[in-house]
C-alpha positions as semicolon CSV with decimal commas, in nm:
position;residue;x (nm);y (nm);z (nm)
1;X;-0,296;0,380;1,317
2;X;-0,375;0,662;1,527
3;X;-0,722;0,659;1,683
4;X;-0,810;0,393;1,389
5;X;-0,731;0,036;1,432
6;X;-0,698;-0,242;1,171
7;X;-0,742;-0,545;1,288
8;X;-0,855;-0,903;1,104
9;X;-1,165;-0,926;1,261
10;X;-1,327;-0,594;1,300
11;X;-1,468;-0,322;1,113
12;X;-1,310;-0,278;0,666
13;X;-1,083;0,034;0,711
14;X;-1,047;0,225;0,373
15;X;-0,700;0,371;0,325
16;X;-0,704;0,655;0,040
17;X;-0,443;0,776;-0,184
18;X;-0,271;1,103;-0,203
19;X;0,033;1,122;-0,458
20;X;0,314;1,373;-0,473
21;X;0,497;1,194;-0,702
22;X;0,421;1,368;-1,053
23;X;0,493;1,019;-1,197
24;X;0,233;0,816;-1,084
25;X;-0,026;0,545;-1,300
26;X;-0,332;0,721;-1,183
27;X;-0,317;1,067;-1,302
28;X;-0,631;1,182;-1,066
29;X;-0,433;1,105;-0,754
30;X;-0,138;1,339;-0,787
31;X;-0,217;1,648;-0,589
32;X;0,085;1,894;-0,577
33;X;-0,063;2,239;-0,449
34;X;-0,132;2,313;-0,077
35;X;-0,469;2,371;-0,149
36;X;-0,576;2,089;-0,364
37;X;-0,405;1,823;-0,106
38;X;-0,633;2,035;0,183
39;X;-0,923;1,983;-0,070
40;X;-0,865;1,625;-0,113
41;X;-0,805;1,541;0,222
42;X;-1,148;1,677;0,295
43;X;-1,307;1,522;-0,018
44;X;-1,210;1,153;0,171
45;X;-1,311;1,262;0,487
46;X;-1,661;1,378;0,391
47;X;-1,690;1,040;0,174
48;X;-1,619;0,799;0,469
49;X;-1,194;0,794;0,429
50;X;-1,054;0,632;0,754
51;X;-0,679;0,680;0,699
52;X;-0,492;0,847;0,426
53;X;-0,179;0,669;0,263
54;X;0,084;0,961;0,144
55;X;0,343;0,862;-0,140
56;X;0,648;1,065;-0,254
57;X;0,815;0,830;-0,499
58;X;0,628;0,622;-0,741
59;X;0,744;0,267;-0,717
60;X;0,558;0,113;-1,024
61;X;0,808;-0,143;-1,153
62;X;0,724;-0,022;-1,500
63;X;0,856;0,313;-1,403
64;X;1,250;0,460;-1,364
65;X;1,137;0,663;-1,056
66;X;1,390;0,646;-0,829
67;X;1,456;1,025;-0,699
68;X;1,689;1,144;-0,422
69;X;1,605;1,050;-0,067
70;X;1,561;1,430;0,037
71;X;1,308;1,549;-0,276
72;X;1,101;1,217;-0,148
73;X;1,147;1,378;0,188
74;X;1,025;1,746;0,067
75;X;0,752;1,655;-0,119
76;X;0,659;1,434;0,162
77;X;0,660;1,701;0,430
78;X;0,515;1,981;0,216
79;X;0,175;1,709;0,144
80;X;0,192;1,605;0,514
81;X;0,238;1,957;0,654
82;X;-0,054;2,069;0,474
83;X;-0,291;1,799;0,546
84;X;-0,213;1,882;0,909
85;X;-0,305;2,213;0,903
86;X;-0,682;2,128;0,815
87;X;-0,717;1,736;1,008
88;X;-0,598;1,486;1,250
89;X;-0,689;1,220;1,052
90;X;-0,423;0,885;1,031
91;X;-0,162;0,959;0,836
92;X;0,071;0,656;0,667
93;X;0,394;0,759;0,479
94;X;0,411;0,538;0,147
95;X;0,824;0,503;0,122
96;X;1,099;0,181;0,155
97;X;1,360;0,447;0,340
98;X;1,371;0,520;0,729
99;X;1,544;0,887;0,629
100;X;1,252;0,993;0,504
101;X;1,012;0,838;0,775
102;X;1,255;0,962;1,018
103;X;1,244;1,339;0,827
104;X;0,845;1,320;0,898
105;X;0,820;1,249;1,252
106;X;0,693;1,565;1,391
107;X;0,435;1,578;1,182
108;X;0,248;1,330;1,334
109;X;0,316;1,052;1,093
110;X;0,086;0,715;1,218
111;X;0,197;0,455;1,003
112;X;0,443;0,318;0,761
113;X;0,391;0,148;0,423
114;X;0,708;-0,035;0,272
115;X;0,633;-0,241;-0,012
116;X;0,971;-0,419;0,034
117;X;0,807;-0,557;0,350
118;X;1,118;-0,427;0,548
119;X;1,373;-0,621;0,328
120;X;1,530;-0,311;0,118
121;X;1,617;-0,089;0,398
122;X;1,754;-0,274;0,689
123;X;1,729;0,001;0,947
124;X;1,349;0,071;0,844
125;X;1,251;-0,204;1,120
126;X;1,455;-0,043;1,419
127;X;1,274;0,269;1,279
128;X;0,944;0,131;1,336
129;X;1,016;-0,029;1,684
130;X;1,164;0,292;1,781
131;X;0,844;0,532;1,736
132;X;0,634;0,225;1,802
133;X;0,447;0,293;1,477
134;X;0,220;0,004;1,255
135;X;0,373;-0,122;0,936
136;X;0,202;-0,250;0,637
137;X;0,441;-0,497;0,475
138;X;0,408;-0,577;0,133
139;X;0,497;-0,921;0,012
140;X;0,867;-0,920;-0,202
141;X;1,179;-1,106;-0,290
142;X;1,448;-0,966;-0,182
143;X;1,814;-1,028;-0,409
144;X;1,895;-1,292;-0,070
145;X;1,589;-1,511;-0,093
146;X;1,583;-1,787;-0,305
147;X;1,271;-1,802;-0,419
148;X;1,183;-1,996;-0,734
149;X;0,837;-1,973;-0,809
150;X;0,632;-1,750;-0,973
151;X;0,513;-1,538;-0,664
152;X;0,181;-1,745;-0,611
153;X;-0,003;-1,758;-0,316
154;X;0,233;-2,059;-0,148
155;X;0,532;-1,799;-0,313
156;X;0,357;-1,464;-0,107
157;X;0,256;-1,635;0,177
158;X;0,619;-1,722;0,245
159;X;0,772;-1,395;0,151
160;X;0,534;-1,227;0,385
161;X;0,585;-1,466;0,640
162;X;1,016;-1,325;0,622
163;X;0,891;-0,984;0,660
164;X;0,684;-1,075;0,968
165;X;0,983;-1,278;1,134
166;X;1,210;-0,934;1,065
167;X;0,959;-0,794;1,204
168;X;0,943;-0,965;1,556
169;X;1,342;-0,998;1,535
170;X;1,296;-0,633;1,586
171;X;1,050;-0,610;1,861
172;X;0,802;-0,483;1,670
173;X;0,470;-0,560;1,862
174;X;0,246;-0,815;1,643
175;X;-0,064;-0,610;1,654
176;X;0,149;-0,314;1,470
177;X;0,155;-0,550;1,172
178;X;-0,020;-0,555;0,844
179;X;0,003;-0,773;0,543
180;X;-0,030;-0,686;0,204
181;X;0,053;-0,918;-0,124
182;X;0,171;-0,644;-0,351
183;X;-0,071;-0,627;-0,650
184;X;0,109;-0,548;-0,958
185;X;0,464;-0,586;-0,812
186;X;0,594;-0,897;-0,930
187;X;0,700;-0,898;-1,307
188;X;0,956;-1,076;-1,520
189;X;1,140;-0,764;-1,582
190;X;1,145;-0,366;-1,422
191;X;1,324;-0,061;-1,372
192;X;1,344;0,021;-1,013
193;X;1,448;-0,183;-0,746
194;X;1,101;-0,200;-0,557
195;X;0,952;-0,508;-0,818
196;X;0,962;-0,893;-0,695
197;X;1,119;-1,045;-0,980
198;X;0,876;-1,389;-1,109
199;X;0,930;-1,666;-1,308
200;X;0,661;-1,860;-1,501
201;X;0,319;-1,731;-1,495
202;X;0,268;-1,378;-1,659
203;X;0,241;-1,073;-1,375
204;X;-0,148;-1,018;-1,393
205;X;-0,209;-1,418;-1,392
206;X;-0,030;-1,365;-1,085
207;X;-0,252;-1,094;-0,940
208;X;-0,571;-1,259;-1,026
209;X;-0,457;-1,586;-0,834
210;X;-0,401;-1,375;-0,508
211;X;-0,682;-1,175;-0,546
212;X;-0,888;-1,528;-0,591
213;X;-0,712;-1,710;-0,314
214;X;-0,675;-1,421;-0,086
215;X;-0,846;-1,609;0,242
216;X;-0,536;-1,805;0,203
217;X;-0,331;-1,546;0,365
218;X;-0,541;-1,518;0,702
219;X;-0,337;-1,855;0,799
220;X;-0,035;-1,567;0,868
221;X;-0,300;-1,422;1,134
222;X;-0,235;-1,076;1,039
223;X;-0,508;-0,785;0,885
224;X;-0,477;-0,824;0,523
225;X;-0,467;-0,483;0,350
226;X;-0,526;-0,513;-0,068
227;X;-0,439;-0,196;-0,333
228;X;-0,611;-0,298;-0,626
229;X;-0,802;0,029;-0,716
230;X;-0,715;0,056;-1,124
231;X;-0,397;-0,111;-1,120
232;X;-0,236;-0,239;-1,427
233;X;-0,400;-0,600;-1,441
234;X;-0,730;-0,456;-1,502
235;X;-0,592;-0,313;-1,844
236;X;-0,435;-0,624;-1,902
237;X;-0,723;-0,824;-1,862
238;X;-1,000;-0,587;-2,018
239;X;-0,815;-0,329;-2,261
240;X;-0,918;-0,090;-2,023
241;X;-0,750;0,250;-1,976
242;X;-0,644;0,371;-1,601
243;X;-0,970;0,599;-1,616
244;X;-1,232;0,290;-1,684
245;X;-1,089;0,055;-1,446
246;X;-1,336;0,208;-1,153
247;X;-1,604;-0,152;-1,198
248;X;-1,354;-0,381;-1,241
249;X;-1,150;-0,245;-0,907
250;X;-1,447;-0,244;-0,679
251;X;-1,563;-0,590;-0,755
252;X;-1,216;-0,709;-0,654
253;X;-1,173;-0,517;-0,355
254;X;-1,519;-0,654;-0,239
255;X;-1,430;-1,027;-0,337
256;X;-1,114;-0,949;-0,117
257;X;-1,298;-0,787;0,183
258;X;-1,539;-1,097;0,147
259;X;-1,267;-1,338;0,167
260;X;-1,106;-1,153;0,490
261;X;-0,943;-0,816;0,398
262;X;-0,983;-0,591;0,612
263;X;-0,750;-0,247;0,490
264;X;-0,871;-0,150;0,162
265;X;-0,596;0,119;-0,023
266;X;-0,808;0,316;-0,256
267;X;-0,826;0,624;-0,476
268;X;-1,207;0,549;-0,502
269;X;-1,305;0,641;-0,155
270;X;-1,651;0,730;-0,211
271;X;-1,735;0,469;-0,416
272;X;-1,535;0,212;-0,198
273;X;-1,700;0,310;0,083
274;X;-2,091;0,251;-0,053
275;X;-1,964;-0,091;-0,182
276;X;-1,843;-0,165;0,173
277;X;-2,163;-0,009;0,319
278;X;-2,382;-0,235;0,102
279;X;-2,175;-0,566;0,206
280;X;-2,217;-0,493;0,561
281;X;-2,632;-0,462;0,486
282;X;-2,598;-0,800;0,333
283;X;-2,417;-0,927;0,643
């Protein structure tokens, strides 16, 4: 991504979040001014941020967020503009829709990250082969796959596994792919089309099983990125609101780094970064 690479046996990369989407979980990460993106941007940089992750659409299967493929695209390039103005740093473009990566492209866009792993918009692949630019592929079930589990690890490893063969039916290069198992997007029921749709177990038994068989996905011989930082389980699990779910989300990113990921999405970036620091002291 850029001058950063990910890769599954080198250094932890932390990825951190910027939102333009006014209706995202985590309050703190929606920046909408010029100058408190620019701000941010540095914020990250200063605490140890290797590549920033830019979203324009929330796509929280709780949420009805769908919006218009050109305001995704304007509040995309108004974020990405400014952040340009003040760094080079690695950008990646949060969005499932090619029009909006392909709306970006000169401004320097690195990376994309399409939690339908390339399944929801069929041209996003060509897209990425095109511009020659690293995708992060989230693990989901598209309405053609047949999947009858409850998206456990066997259940993510194989939906993964379907992005990664649309990937190379593409030409995408296999070192331009990243794998990531979608924490908190599989749920019984949701109201966008971005959710994996589960039976049996209950969504955050779900997320606690990948999270605690993680290492299982290095057999797909791909980086593993994980975005856990204060997601919905935590609440689940603890009563906790968005706010106190800083503990909690470290310790799991940290069990997952330990057990081989090696992308870590974050809107903790200092704090994610010292945890990191202190593992590779250990090590």
């Amino acid at each position: 991504m850029g001058n950063i690479s990910v890769t599954s046996y080198g250094k932890t990369r932390i990825m951190g979040i910027i939102n333009v989407s006014p209706e995202s979980f985590y309050k703190d990460s929606i920046k909408h001014q010029e100058d408190e993106i620019q701000d941010t941007i540095l914020r990250m940089q200063n605490n140890g941020v290797d590549i920033v992750d830019v979203g324009g659409m929330s796509t929280a299967p709780y949420l009805k967020t769908l919006i218009p493929k050109d305001l995704e695209s304007k509040r995309l390039h108004n974020a990405i503009s400014a952040i340009r103005q003040i760094s080079n740093i690695p950008i990646s473009v949060d969005t499932v829709r090619s029009d909006v990566i392909q709306s970006l492209l000169k401004l320097d866009v690195n990376a994309i990250n399409d939690v339908t792993g390339l399944k929801y918009d069929k041209k996003m692949p060509i897209l990425a082969y095109e511009q020659d630019l690293p995708v992060i592929l989230g693990a989901y079930l598209s309405d053609r796959e047949n999947l009858q589990g409850d998206g456990d690890i066997q259940d993510t490893i194989s939906l993964l596994a379907e992005s990664i063969r649309i990937a190379k039916k593409c030409k995408i290069d296999d070192d331009k792919l990243i794998i990531d198992p979608s924490i908190g997007f599989f749920r019984k029921d949701g109201l966008n089309p971005f959710y994996s749709k589960t039976l049996g177990m209950d969504w955050y038994v779900r997320d606690i099983d990948i999270i605690a068989n993680i290492k299982l996905l290095m057999s797909l011989k791909k980086p593993i990125c994980v975005s856990i930082s204060r997601k919905s389980f935590i609440g689940s699990l603890f009563g906790l609101a968005v706010e106190d779910r800083l503990i909690p989300s470290i310790i799991a990113e940290m069990y997952s780094v330990i057990n081989g990921a090696s992308l870590v999405r974050t809107h903790n970036v200092k704090e994610t970064k010292q945890a990191i620091d202190m593992l590779e002291v250990i090590n």
